[in-house]
Amino acid sequence: MVQGQQSGPSRTAEAGQSHAEPATQASPLVPAPSGSESISATREESENVVEAFWFAVGTPRQIVDERTGLPLFMFHPGDWELGLEDRGTEFLVQDKRTGRIGVLRDLSNIERVGEDSGE
């Protein structure tokens, strides 16, 4: 080491010129919300809640494109399928094999998990 030079933390401490905050003290980067802003983890009564569900079909079903009505894929009996949204007259569904999304319009002879299965 060269005479008259110091290295490491003792140099700063001895100089007494460091006024920075310690590394363990965090300063907020985002200002806290004002009293007029409301933050809530609850939803409004008018908001629709969309919950995915599992269902099975009793006969082969064609799944179609929502906009064009063109066939996309088939659901077959004996397998649970993923429903993304129950729209009342149709289900928005996803093919669990390919990830494609379409619409099931024939809702006759459908079994949903939790309804008829006792879950």
CSV table of N, CA, C and O in Angstrom, one decimal:
chain,number,residue,atom,x,y,z
A,1,MET,N,0.8,-1.2,0.0
A,1,MET,CA,0.0,0.0,0.0
A,1,MET,C,0.9,1.2,0.0
A,1,MET,O,1.9,1.3,0.7
A,2,VAL,N,0.5,2.3,-0.7
A,2,VAL,CA,1.2,3.5,-0.8
A,2,VAL,C,1.0,4.3,0.5
A,2,VAL,O,-0.1,4.4,1.0
A,3,GLN,N,2.1,4.9,1.0
A,3,GLN,CA,2.0,5.6,2.2
A,3,GLN,C,1.1,6.8,2.1
A,3,GLN,O,1.2,7.5,1.1
A,4,GLY,N,0.2,7.0,3.1
A,4,GLY,CA,-0.7,8.2,3.0
A,4,GLY,C,-2.0,7.9,2.4
A,4,GLY,O,-2.9,8.6,2.5
A,5,GLN,N,-2.2,6.7,1.8
A,5,GLN,CA,-3.5,6.3,1.3
A,5,GLN,C,-4.1,5.2,2.1
A,5,GLN,O,-3.4,4.4,2.7
A,6,GLN,N,-5.3,5.3,2.3
A,6,GLN,CA,-6.0,4.2,3.0
A,6,GLN,C,-7.1,3.6,2.1
A,6,GLN,O,-7.6,4.3,1.2
A,7,SER,N,-7.4,2.4,2.3
A,7,SER,CA,-8.4,1.8,1.5
A,7,SER,C,-9.6,1.3,2.3
A,7,SER,O,-9.4,1.1,3.6
A,8,GLY,N,-10.7,0.9,1.7
A,8,GLY,CA,-11.8,0.3,2.4
A,8,GLY,C,-12.6,1.3,3.2
A,8,GLY,O,-12.5,2.5,3.1
A,9,PRO,N,-13.5,0.7,4.0
A,9,PRO,CA,-14.4,1.5,4.8
A,9,PRO,C,-13.8,2.5,5.8
A,9,PRO,O,-14.4,3.5,6.1
A,10,SER,N,-12.6,2.2,6.3
A,10,SER,CA,-12.0,3.0,7.3
A,10,SER,C,-11.7,4.4,6.7
A,10,SER,O,-11.7,5.4,7.4
A,11,ARG,N,-11.4,4.5,5.4
A,11,ARG,CA,-11.1,5.7,4.8
A,11,ARG,C,-12.3,6.7,4.9
A,11,ARG,O,-12.1,7.8,5.3
A,12,THR,N,-13.5,6.2,4.5
A,12,THR,CA,-14.7,7.0,4.6
A,12,THR,C,-15.0,7.4,6.0
A,12,THR,O,-15.3,8.5,6.3
A,13,ALA,N,-14.9,6.4,6.9
A,13,ALA,CA,-15.3,6.7,8.3
A,13,ALA,C,-14.3,7.7,8.9
A,13,ALA,O,-14.7,8.6,9.6
A,14,GLU,N,-13.0,7.6,8.6
A,14,GLU,CA,-12.1,8.5,9.1
A,14,GLU,C,-12.2,9.9,8.6
A,14,GLU,O,-12.0,10.9,9.2
A,15,ALA,N,-12.6,10.0,7.3
A,15,ALA,CA,-12.8,11.3,6.7
A,15,ALA,C,-14.0,12.0,7.2
A,15,ALA,O,-14.0,13.2,7.3
A,16,GLY,N,-15.0,11.2,7.6
A,16,GLY,CA,-16.2,11.8,8.3
A,16,GLY,C,-17.0,12.6,7.3
A,16,GLY,O,-17.7,13.5,7.7
A,17,GLN,N,-16.8,12.4,6.0
A,17,GLN,CA,-17.5,13.2,5.0
A,17,GLN,C,-18.7,12.5,4.4
A,17,GLN,O,-19.3,13.1,3.5
A,18,SER,N,-19.0,11.3,4.7
A,18,SER,CA,-20.1,10.6,4.1
A,18,SER,C,-21.4,10.9,4.9
A,18,SER,O,-21.5,10.7,6.1
A,19,HIS,N,-22.4,11.4,4.1
A,19,HIS,CA,-23.7,11.8,4.7
A,19,HIS,C,-24.8,10.9,4.1
A,19,HIS,O,-26.0,11.2,4.3
A,20,ALA,N,-24.5,9.9,3.3
A,20,ALA,CA,-25.5,9.1,2.7
A,20,ALA,C,-26.2,8.2,3.7
A,20,ALA,O,-25.6,7.9,4.7
A,21,GLU,N,-27.5,7.8,3.3
A,21,GLU,CA,-28.2,7.0,4.2
A,21,GLU,C,-27.6,5.6,4.2
A,21,GLU,O,-27.1,5.2,3.2
A,22,PRO,N,-27.7,4.8,5.3
A,22,PRO,CA,-27.2,3.5,5.2
A,22,PRO,C,-28.0,2.6,4.2
A,22,PRO,O,-29.1,2.9,3.9
A,23,ALA,N,-27.3,1.6,3.7
A,23,ALA,CA,-27.9,0.7,2.7
A,23,ALA,C,-29.1,0.0,3.2
A,23,ALA,O,-30.0,-0.4,2.4
A,24,THR,N,-29.3,-0.2,4.5
A,24,THR,CA,-30.4,-0.9,5.0
A,24,THR,C,-31.7,0.0,5.1
A,24,THR,O,-32.7,-0.6,5.4
A,25,GLN,N,-31.6,1.2,5.0
A,25,GLN,CA,-32.7,2.1,5.1
A,25,GLN,C,-33.3,2.4,3.7
A,25,GLN,O,-32.6,2.8,2.8
A,26,ALA,N,-34.6,2.0,3.5
A,26,ALA,CA,-35.2,2.2,2.2
A,26,ALA,C,-36.0,3.5,2.1
A,26,ALA,O,-36.6,3.8,3.1
A,27,SER,N,-35.9,4.1,1.0
A,27,SER,CA,-36.7,5.3,0.8
A,27,SER,C,-37.9,4.9,-0.2
A,27,SER,O,-37.6,4.2,-1.1
A,28,PRO,N,-39.1,5.3,0.1
A,28,PRO,CA,-40.2,5.0,-0.8
A,28,PRO,C,-40.0,5.6,-2.1
A,28,PRO,O,-39.7,6.8,-2.3
A,29,LEU,N,-40.2,4.8,-3.2
A,29,LEU,CA,-40.1,5.3,-4.5
A,29,LEU,C,-41.4,5.8,-5.1
A,29,LEU,O,-41.5,6.7,-5.9
A,30,VAL,N,-42.5,5.3,-4.5
A,30,VAL,CA,-43.9,5.7,-4.9
A,30,VAL,C,-44.5,6.4,-3.7
A,30,VAL,O,-44.5,5.9,-2.6
A,31,PRO,N,-45.0,7.6,-4.0
A,31,PRO,CA,-45.6,8.3,-2.8
A,31,PRO,C,-46.9,7.6,-2.4
A,31,PRO,O,-47.6,6.9,-3.1
A,32,ALA,N,-47.2,7.6,-1.1
A,32,ALA,CA,-48.3,7.0,-0.5
A,32,ALA,C,-49.6,7.7,-1.1
A,32,ALA,O,-49.6,8.9,-1.4
A,33,PRO,N,-50.7,6.9,-1.2
A,33,PRO,CA,-51.9,7.5,-1.8
A,33,PRO,C,-52.5,8.5,-0.8
A,33,PRO,O,-52.3,8.4,0.4
A,34,SER,N,-53.1,9.5,-1.4
A,34,SER,CA,-53.7,10.6,-0.6
A,34,SER,C,-55.0,10.0,0.1
A,34,SER,O,-55.5,9.0,-0.3
A,35,GLY,N,-55.5,10.7,1.0
A,35,GLY,CA,-56.7,10.3,1.7
A,35,GLY,C,-57.9,10.1,0.9
A,35,GLY,O,-58.9,9.4,1.2
A,36,SER,N,-58.0,10.8,-0.3
A,36,SER,CA,-59.1,10.7,-1.2
A,36,SER,C,-59.2,9.5,-2.1
A,36,SER,O,-60.2,9.1,-2.6
A,37,GLU,N,-58.0,8.8,-2.2
A,37,GLU,CA,-58.0,7.6,-3.1
A,37,GLU,C,-58.4,6.4,-2.3
A,37,GLU,O,-58.0,6.2,-1.1
A,38,SER,N,-59.2,5.5,-2.9
A,38,SER,CA,-59.6,4.3,-2.2
A,38,SER,C,-59.0,3.1,-2.8
A,38,SER,O,-59.0,2.9,-4.0
A,39,ILE,N,-58.4,2.3,-1.9
A,39,ILE,CA,-57.8,1.1,-2.4
A,39,ILE,C,-58.5,-0.1,-1.7
A,39,ILE,O,-58.7,-0.1,-0.5
A,40,SER,N,-59.0,-1.0,-2.5
A,40,SER,CA,-59.8,-2.1,-2.0
A,40,SER,C,-59.6,-3.4,-2.7
A,40,SER,O,-59.3,-3.4,-3.9
A,41,ALA,N,-59.6,-4.5,-1.9
A,41,ALA,CA,-59.5,-5.8,-2.5
A,41,ALA,C,-60.8,-6.4,-2.8
A,41,ALA,O,-60.9,-7.5,-3.2
A,42,THR,N,-61.9,-5.7,-2.5
A,42,THR,CA,-63.2,-6.2,-2.8
A,42,THR,C,-63.7,-5.6,-4.1
A,42,THR,O,-63.3,-4.6,-4.6
A,43,ARG,N,-64.7,-6.3,-4.7
A,43,ARG,CA,-65.2,-5.9,-6.0
A,43,ARG,C,-66.6,-5.2,-5.8
A,43,ARG,O,-67.2,-5.3,-4.7
A,44,GLU,N,-66.9,-4.4,-6.7
A,44,GLU,CA,-68.2,-3.7,-6.7
A,44,GLU,C,-69.3,-4.8,-7.0
A,44,GLU,O,-69.1,-5.8,-7.7
A,45,GLU,N,-70.5,-4.6,-6.5
A,45,GLU,CA,-71.6,-5.5,-6.6
A,45,GLU,C,-71.9,-5.6,-8.1
A,45,GLU,O,-72.4,-6.7,-8.6
A,46,SER,N,-71.8,-4.6,-8.9
A,46,SER,CA,-72.1,-4.6,-10.3
A,46,SER,C,-71.1,-5.4,-11.2
A,46,SER,O,-71.4,-5.7,-12.4
A,47,GLU,N,-69.9,-5.7,-10.7
A,47,GLU,CA,-68.9,-6.3,-11.5
A,47,GLU,C,-69.2,-7.8,-11.7
A,47,GLU,O,-69.6,-8.5,-10.7
A,48,ASN,N,-69.1,-8.3,-12.9
A,48,ASN,CA,-69.3,-9.7,-13.2
A,48,ASN,C,-68.1,-10.5,-12.7
A,48,ASN,O,-66.9,-10.0,-12.9
A,49,VAL,N,-68.3,-11.7,-12.2
A,49,VAL,CA,-67.2,-12.5,-11.7
A,49,VAL,C,-67.2,-13.7,-12.7
A,49,VAL,O,-68.2,-14.4,-12.9
A,50,VAL,N,-66.1,-13.9,-13.3
A,50,VAL,CA,-65.9,-15.0,-14.3
A,50,VAL,C,-65.0,-16.1,-13.6
A,50,VAL,O,-63.9,-15.7,-13.2
A,51,GLU,N,-65.5,-17.2,-13.4
A,51,GLU,CA,-64.8,-18.3,-12.8
A,51,GLU,C,-64.7,-19.5,-13.7
A,51,GLU,O,-65.8,-19.9,-14.2
A,52,ALA,N,-63.5,-20.0,-13.9
A,52,ALA,CA,-63.4,-21.2,-14.8
A,52,ALA,C,-64.0,-22.4,-14.1
A,52,ALA,O,-64.1,-22.5,-12.9
A,53,PHE,N,-64.5,-23.4,-14.9
A,53,PHE,CA,-65.1,-24.6,-14.3
A,53,PHE,C,-64.8,-25.8,-15.2
A,53,PHE,O,-64.5,-25.6,-16.4
A,54,TRP,N,-65.0,-27.0,-14.7
A,54,TRP,CA,-64.8,-28.2,-15.5
A,54,TRP,C,-66.2,-28.8,-15.8
A,54,TRP,O,-67.1,-28.7,-15.0
A,55,PHE,N,-66.3,-29.3,-17.0
A,55,PHE,CA,-67.6,-29.9,-17.4
A,55,PHE,C,-67.3,-31.1,-18.4
A,55,PHE,O,-66.2,-31.2,-18.9
A,56,ALA,N,-68.3,-31.9,-18.6
A,56,ALA,CA,-68.2,-33.0,-19.5
A,56,ALA,C,-69.4,-33.0,-20.4
A,56,ALA,O,-70.5,-32.6,-20.0
A,57,VAL,N,-69.2,-33.5,-21.6
A,57,VAL,CA,-70.3,-33.5,-22.6
A,57,VAL,C,-70.8,-35.0,-22.7
A,57,VAL,O,-70.0,-35.9,-22.6
A,58,GLY,N,-72.1,-35.1,-23.0
A,58,GLY,CA,-72.7,-36.5,-23.2
A,58,GLY,C,-72.5,-37.0,-24.6
A,58,GLY,O,-72.6,-38.2,-24.8
A,59,THR,N,-72.4,-36.2,-25.5
A,59,THR,CA,-72.2,-36.5,-27.0
A,59,THR,C,-71.2,-35.6,-27.6
A,59,THR,O,-70.9,-34.6,-27.0
A,60,PRO,N,-70.5,-36.1,-28.7
A,60,PRO,CA,-69.5,-35.2,-29.3
A,60,PRO,C,-70.0,-33.8,-29.6
A,60,PRO,O,-71.2,-33.7,-30.0
A,61,ARG,N,-69.3,-32.8,-29.3
A,61,ARG,CA,-69.7,-31.4,-29.5
A,61,ARG,C,-68.7,-30.6,-30.3
A,61,ARG,O,-67.5,-30.7,-30.1
A,62,GLN,N,-69.2,-29.9,-31.3
A,62,GLN,CA,-68.3,-29.0,-32.1
A,62,GLN,C,-68.1,-27.7,-31.4
A,62,GLN,O,-69.1,-27.1,-30.9
A,63,ILE,N,-66.9,-27.2,-31.3
A,63,ILE,CA,-66.6,-25.9,-30.7
A,63,ILE,C,-66.3,-25.0,-31.9
A,63,ILE,O,-65.5,-25.3,-32.8
A,64,VAL,N,-66.9,-23.8,-31.8
A,64,VAL,CA,-66.8,-22.9,-33.0
A,64,VAL,C,-66.1,-21.6,-32.6
A,64,VAL,O,-66.0,-21.2,-31.4
A,65,ASP,N,-65.6,-20.9,-33.6
A,65,ASP,CA,-65.0,-19.6,-33.5
A,65,ASP,C,-66.2,-18.6,-33.1
A,65,ASP,O,-67.2,-18.6,-33.7
A,66,GLU,N,-65.9,-17.8,-32.1
A,66,GLU,CA,-66.9,-16.9,-31.5
A,66,GLU,C,-67.4,-15.9,-32.6
A,66,GLU,O,-68.6,-15.6,-32.6
A,67,ARG,N,-66.6,-15.4,-33.4
A,67,ARG,CA,-66.9,-14.4,-34.4
A,67,ARG,C,-67.5,-14.9,-35.7
A,67,ARG,O,-68.5,-14.4,-36.2
A,68,THR,N,-66.8,-16.0,-36.2
A,68,THR,CA,-67.2,-16.5,-37.5
A,68,THR,C,-68.1,-17.7,-37.5
A,68,THR,O,-68.8,-17.9,-38.5
A,69,GLY,N,-68.2,-18.4,-36.4
A,69,GLY,CA,-69.0,-19.6,-36.3
A,69,GLY,C,-68.4,-20.8,-36.9
A,69,GLY,O,-69.0,-21.8,-37.0
A,70,LEU,N,-67.2,-20.7,-37.4
A,70,LEU,CA,-66.5,-21.8,-38.1
A,70,LEU,C,-66.0,-22.8,-37.1
A,70,LEU,O,-65.6,-22.4,-36.0
A,71,PRO,N,-66.0,-24.1,-37.4
A,71,PRO,CA,-65.6,-25.1,-36.5
A,71,PRO,C,-64.1,-25.0,-36.2
A,71,PRO,O,-63.3,-24.7,-37.0
A,72,LEU,N,-63.8,-25.2,-34.9
A,72,LEU,CA,-62.4,-25.1,-34.4
A,72,LEU,C,-61.9,-26.4,-33.9
A,72,LEU,O,-60.8,-26.8,-34.3
A,73,PHE,N,-62.6,-27.1,-33.1
A,73,PHE,CA,-62.2,-28.4,-32.5
A,73,PHE,C,-63.4,-29.1,-31.9
A,73,PHE,O,-64.5,-28.5,-31.9
A,74,MET,N,-63.2,-30.3,-31.5
A,74,MET,CA,-64.3,-31.1,-30.9
A,74,MET,C,-64.1,-31.5,-29.5
A,74,MET,O,-62.9,-31.6,-29.0
A,75,PHE,N,-65.1,-31.6,-28.7
A,75,PHE,CA,-65.1,-32.2,-27.4
A,75,PHE,C,-65.8,-33.5,-27.5
A,75,PHE,O,-66.8,-33.6,-28.1
A,76,HIS,N,-65.3,-34.5,-26.8
A,76,HIS,CA,-65.8,-35.9,-26.8
A,76,HIS,C,-66.2,-36.3,-25.4
A,76,HIS,O,-65.6,-35.9,-24.5
A,77,PRO,N,-67.2,-37.2,-25.4
A,77,PRO,CA,-67.6,-37.7,-24.0
A,77,PRO,C,-66.5,-38.5,-23.4
A,77,PRO,O,-65.6,-39.0,-24.1
A,78,GLY,N,-66.5,-38.5,-22.1
A,78,GLY,CA,-65.5,-39.3,-21.3
A,78,GLY,C,-64.3,-38.5,-20.9
A,78,GLY,O,-63.4,-39.0,-20.3
A,79,ASP,N,-64.3,-37.1,-21.1
A,79,ASP,CA,-63.2,-36.3,-20.7
A,79,ASP,C,-63.7,-35.0,-20.1
A,79,ASP,O,-64.7,-34.5,-20.6
A,80,TRP,N,-63.1,-34.5,-19.1
A,80,TRP,CA,-63.4,-33.2,-18.5
A,80,TRP,C,-62.8,-32.1,-19.3
A,80,TRP,O,-61.7,-32.2,-19.7
A,81,GLU,N,-63.6,-31.1,-19.6
A,81,GLU,CA,-63.2,-30.0,-20.4
A,81,GLU,C,-63.2,-28.7,-19.6
A,81,GLU,O,-64.0,-28.6,-18.6
A,82,LEU,N,-62.5,-27.7,-20.0
A,82,LEU,CA,-62.4,-26.5,-19.3
A,82,LEU,C,-63.3,-25.4,-19.8
A,82,LEU,O,-63.2,-25.0,-21.0
A,83,GLY,N,-64.2,-24.9,-19.0
A,83,GLY,CA,-65.1,-23.8,-19.3
A,83,GLY,C,-64.5,-22.5,-18.7
A,83,GLY,O,-64.2,-22.5,-17.5
A,84,LEU,N,-64.3,-21.5,-19.5
A,84,LEU,CA,-63.8,-20.3,-19.1
A,84,LEU,C,-64.9,-19.3,-18.6
A,84,LEU,O,-64.6,-18.5,-17.7
A,85,GLU,N,-66.0,-19.4,-19.2
A,85,GLU,CA,-67.1,-18.5,-18.9
A,85,GLU,C,-68.4,-19.1,-19.2
A,85,GLU,O,-68.6,-19.6,-20.4
A,86,ASP,N,-69.4,-19.1,-18.3
A,86,ASP,CA,-70.7,-19.5,-18.6
A,86,ASP,C,-71.5,-18.3,-18.9
A,86,ASP,O,-71.8,-17.5,-18.1
A,87,ARG,N,-71.9,-18.2,-20.2
A,87,ARG,CA,-72.7,-17.0,-20.6
A,87,ARG,C,-74.2,-17.3,-20.6
A,87,ARG,O,-74.9,-16.4,-21.2
A,88,GLY,N,-74.6,-18.3,-20.1
A,88,GLY,CA,-76.0,-18.6,-20.0
A,88,GLY,C,-76.5,-19.5,-21.1
A,88,GLY,O,-77.1,-20.5,-20.9
A,89,THR,N,-76.3,-19.0,-22.4
A,89,THR,CA,-76.8,-19.8,-23.6
A,89,THR,C,-75.6,-20.4,-24.3
A,89,THR,O,-75.8,-21.2,-25.2
A,90,GLU,N,-74.4,-20.2,-23.8
A,90,GLU,CA,-73.2,-20.8,-24.4
A,90,GLU,C,-72.0,-20.7,-23.4
A,90,GLU,O,-72.1,-19.9,-22.5
A,91,PHE,N,-71.0,-21.6,-23.6
A,91,PHE,CA,-69.8,-21.6,-22.8
A,91,PHE,C,-68.7,-21.1,-23.7
A,91,PHE,O,-68.5,-21.5,-24.8
A,92,LEU,N,-67.8,-20.2,-23.1
A,92,LEU,CA,-66.5,-19.9,-23.7
A,92,LEU,C,-65.6,-21.0,-23.1
A,92,LEU,O,-65.5,-21.2,-21.9
A,93,VAL,N,-64.9,-21.7,-24.0
A,93,VAL,CA,-64.2,-22.9,-23.6
A,93,VAL,C,-62.8,-22.8,-24.1
A,93,VAL,O,-62.5,-22.1,-25.1
A,94,GLN,N,-61.9,-23.6,-23.5
A,94,GLN,CA,-60.5,-23.7,-24.0
A,94,GLN,C,-60.2,-25.2,-24.1
A,94,GLN,O,-60.4,-26.0,-23.2
A,95,ASP,N,-59.6,-25.5,-25.2
A,95,ASP,CA,-59.1,-26.9,-25.5
A,95,ASP,C,-57.8,-27.1,-24.7
A,95,ASP,O,-56.8,-26.4,-24.9
A,96,LYS,N,-57.8,-28.0,-23.7
A,96,LYS,CA,-56.7,-28.2,-22.8
A,96,LYS,C,-55.5,-28.8,-23.5
A,96,LYS,O,-54.4,-28.7,-23.0
A,97,ARG,N,-55.7,-29.4,-24.7
A,97,ARG,CA,-54.6,-29.9,-25.4
A,97,ARG,C,-53.8,-28.9,-26.2
A,97,ARG,O,-52.6,-28.9,-26.3
A,98,THR,N,-54.5,-28.0,-26.8
A,98,THR,CA,-53.9,-27.0,-27.7
A,98,THR,C,-53.9,-25.6,-27.2
A,98,THR,O,-53.2,-24.7,-27.7
A,99,GLY,N,-54.8,-25.3,-26.3
A,99,GLY,CA,-54.9,-23.9,-25.7
A,99,GLY,C,-55.9,-23.1,-26.5
A,99,GLY,O,-56.1,-21.9,-26.2
A,100,ARG,N,-56.4,-23.6,-27.6
A,100,ARG,CA,-57.3,-22.8,-28.5
A,100,ARG,C,-58.6,-22.5,-27.7
A,100,ARG,O,-59.1,-23.3,-26.9
A,101,ILE,N,-59.2,-21.3,-28.0
A,101,ILE,CA,-60.4,-20.9,-27.3
A,101,ILE,C,-61.5,-20.8,-28.3
A,101,ILE,O,-61.3,-20.2,-29.4
A,102,GLY,N,-62.7,-21.2,-27.9
A,102,GLY,CA,-63.9,-21.2,-28.8
A,102,GLY,C,-65.2,-21.2,-28.0
A,102,GLY,O,-65.1,-21.0,-26.7
A,103,VAL,N,-66.3,-21.4,-28.7
A,103,VAL,CA,-67.6,-21.3,-28.0
A,103,VAL,C,-68.3,-22.6,-28.2
A,103,VAL,O,-68.4,-23.2,-29.3
A,104,LEU,N,-68.9,-23.1,-27.1
A,104,LEU,CA,-69.8,-24.3,-27.2
A,104,LEU,C,-71.2,-23.8,-27.1
A,104,LEU,O,-71.6,-23.1,-26.1
A,105,ARG,N,-72.0,-24.0,-28.1
A,105,ARG,CA,-73.3,-23.5,-28.1
A,105,ARG,C,-74.4,-24.5,-27.8
A,105,ARG,O,-75.5,-24.1,-27.4
A,106,ASP,N,-74.1,-25.8,-27.9
A,106,ASP,CA,-75.1,-26.8,-27.5
A,106,ASP,C,-74.8,-27.2,-26.1
A,106,ASP,O,-73.9,-28.0,-25.8
A,107,LEU,N,-75.6,-26.7,-25.2
A,107,LEU,CA,-75.4,-27.0,-23.8
A,107,LEU,C,-76.3,-28.1,-23.2
A,107,LEU,O,-76.4,-28.3,-22.0
A,108,SER,N,-76.9,-28.9,-24.1
A,108,SER,CA,-77.8,-30.0,-23.6
A,108,SER,C,-76.9,-31.2,-23.2
A,108,SER,O,-75.8,-31.4,-23.7
A,109,ASN,N,-77.3,-31.9,-22.2
A,109,ASN,CA,-76.6,-33.1,-21.7
A,109,ASN,C,-75.2,-32.8,-21.3
A,109,ASN,O,-74.3,-33.4,-21.7
A,110,ILE,N,-75.1,-31.7,-20.4
A,110,ILE,CA,-73.7,-31.3,-19.9
A,110,ILE,C,-73.7,-31.6,-18.4
A,110,ILE,O,-74.7,-31.4,-17.7
A,111,GLU,N,-72.6,-32.1,-17.9
A,111,GLU,CA,-72.3,-32.4,-16.5
A,111,GLU,C,-71.2,-31.5,-16.1
A,111,GLU,O,-70.1,-31.5,-16.6
A,112,ARG,N,-71.5,-30.6,-15.1
A,112,ARG,CA,-70.5,-29.7,-14.5
A,112,ARG,C,-70.0,-30.3,-13.2
A,112,ARG,O,-70.7,-30.8,-12.4
A,113,VAL,N,-68.7,-30.1,-12.9
A,113,VAL,CA,-68.1,-30.4,-11.6
A,113,VAL,C,-68.8,-29.6,-10.6
A,113,VAL,O,-68.9,-28.4,-10.8
A,114,GLY,N,-69.2,-30.2,-9.5
A,114,GLY,CA,-69.9,-29.4,-8.4
A,114,GLY,C,-71.4,-29.4,-8.5
A,114,GLY,O,-72.0,-29.2,-7.5
A,115,GLU,N,-71.9,-29.7,-9.7
A,115,GLU,CA,-73.4,-29.7,-9.8
A,115,GLU,C,-73.9,-31.1,-9.5
A,115,GLU,O,-74.6,-31.3,-8.5
A,116,ASP,N,-73.6,-32.0,-10.4
A,116,ASP,CA,-74.2,-33.4,-10.3
A,116,ASP,C,-73.2,-34.3,-9.7
A,116,ASP,O,-73.6,-35.5,-9.4
A,117,SER,N,-71.9,-34.0,-9.6
A,117,SER,CA,-70.9,-34.9,-9.1
A,117,SER,C,-70.8,-35.0,-7.6
A,117,SER,O,-70.0,-35.7,-7.1
A,118,GLY,N,-71.5,-34.1,-6.9
A,118,GLY,CA,-71.5,-34.1,-5.4
A,118,GLY,C,-70.3,-33.4,-4.8
A,118,GLY,O,-70.0,-33.5,-3.7
A,119,GLU,N,-69.5,-32.7,-5.7
A,119,GLU,CA,-68.3,-31.9,-5.2
A,119,GLU,C,-68.7,-30.5,-4.8
A,119,GLU,O,-69.6,-30.0,-5.3
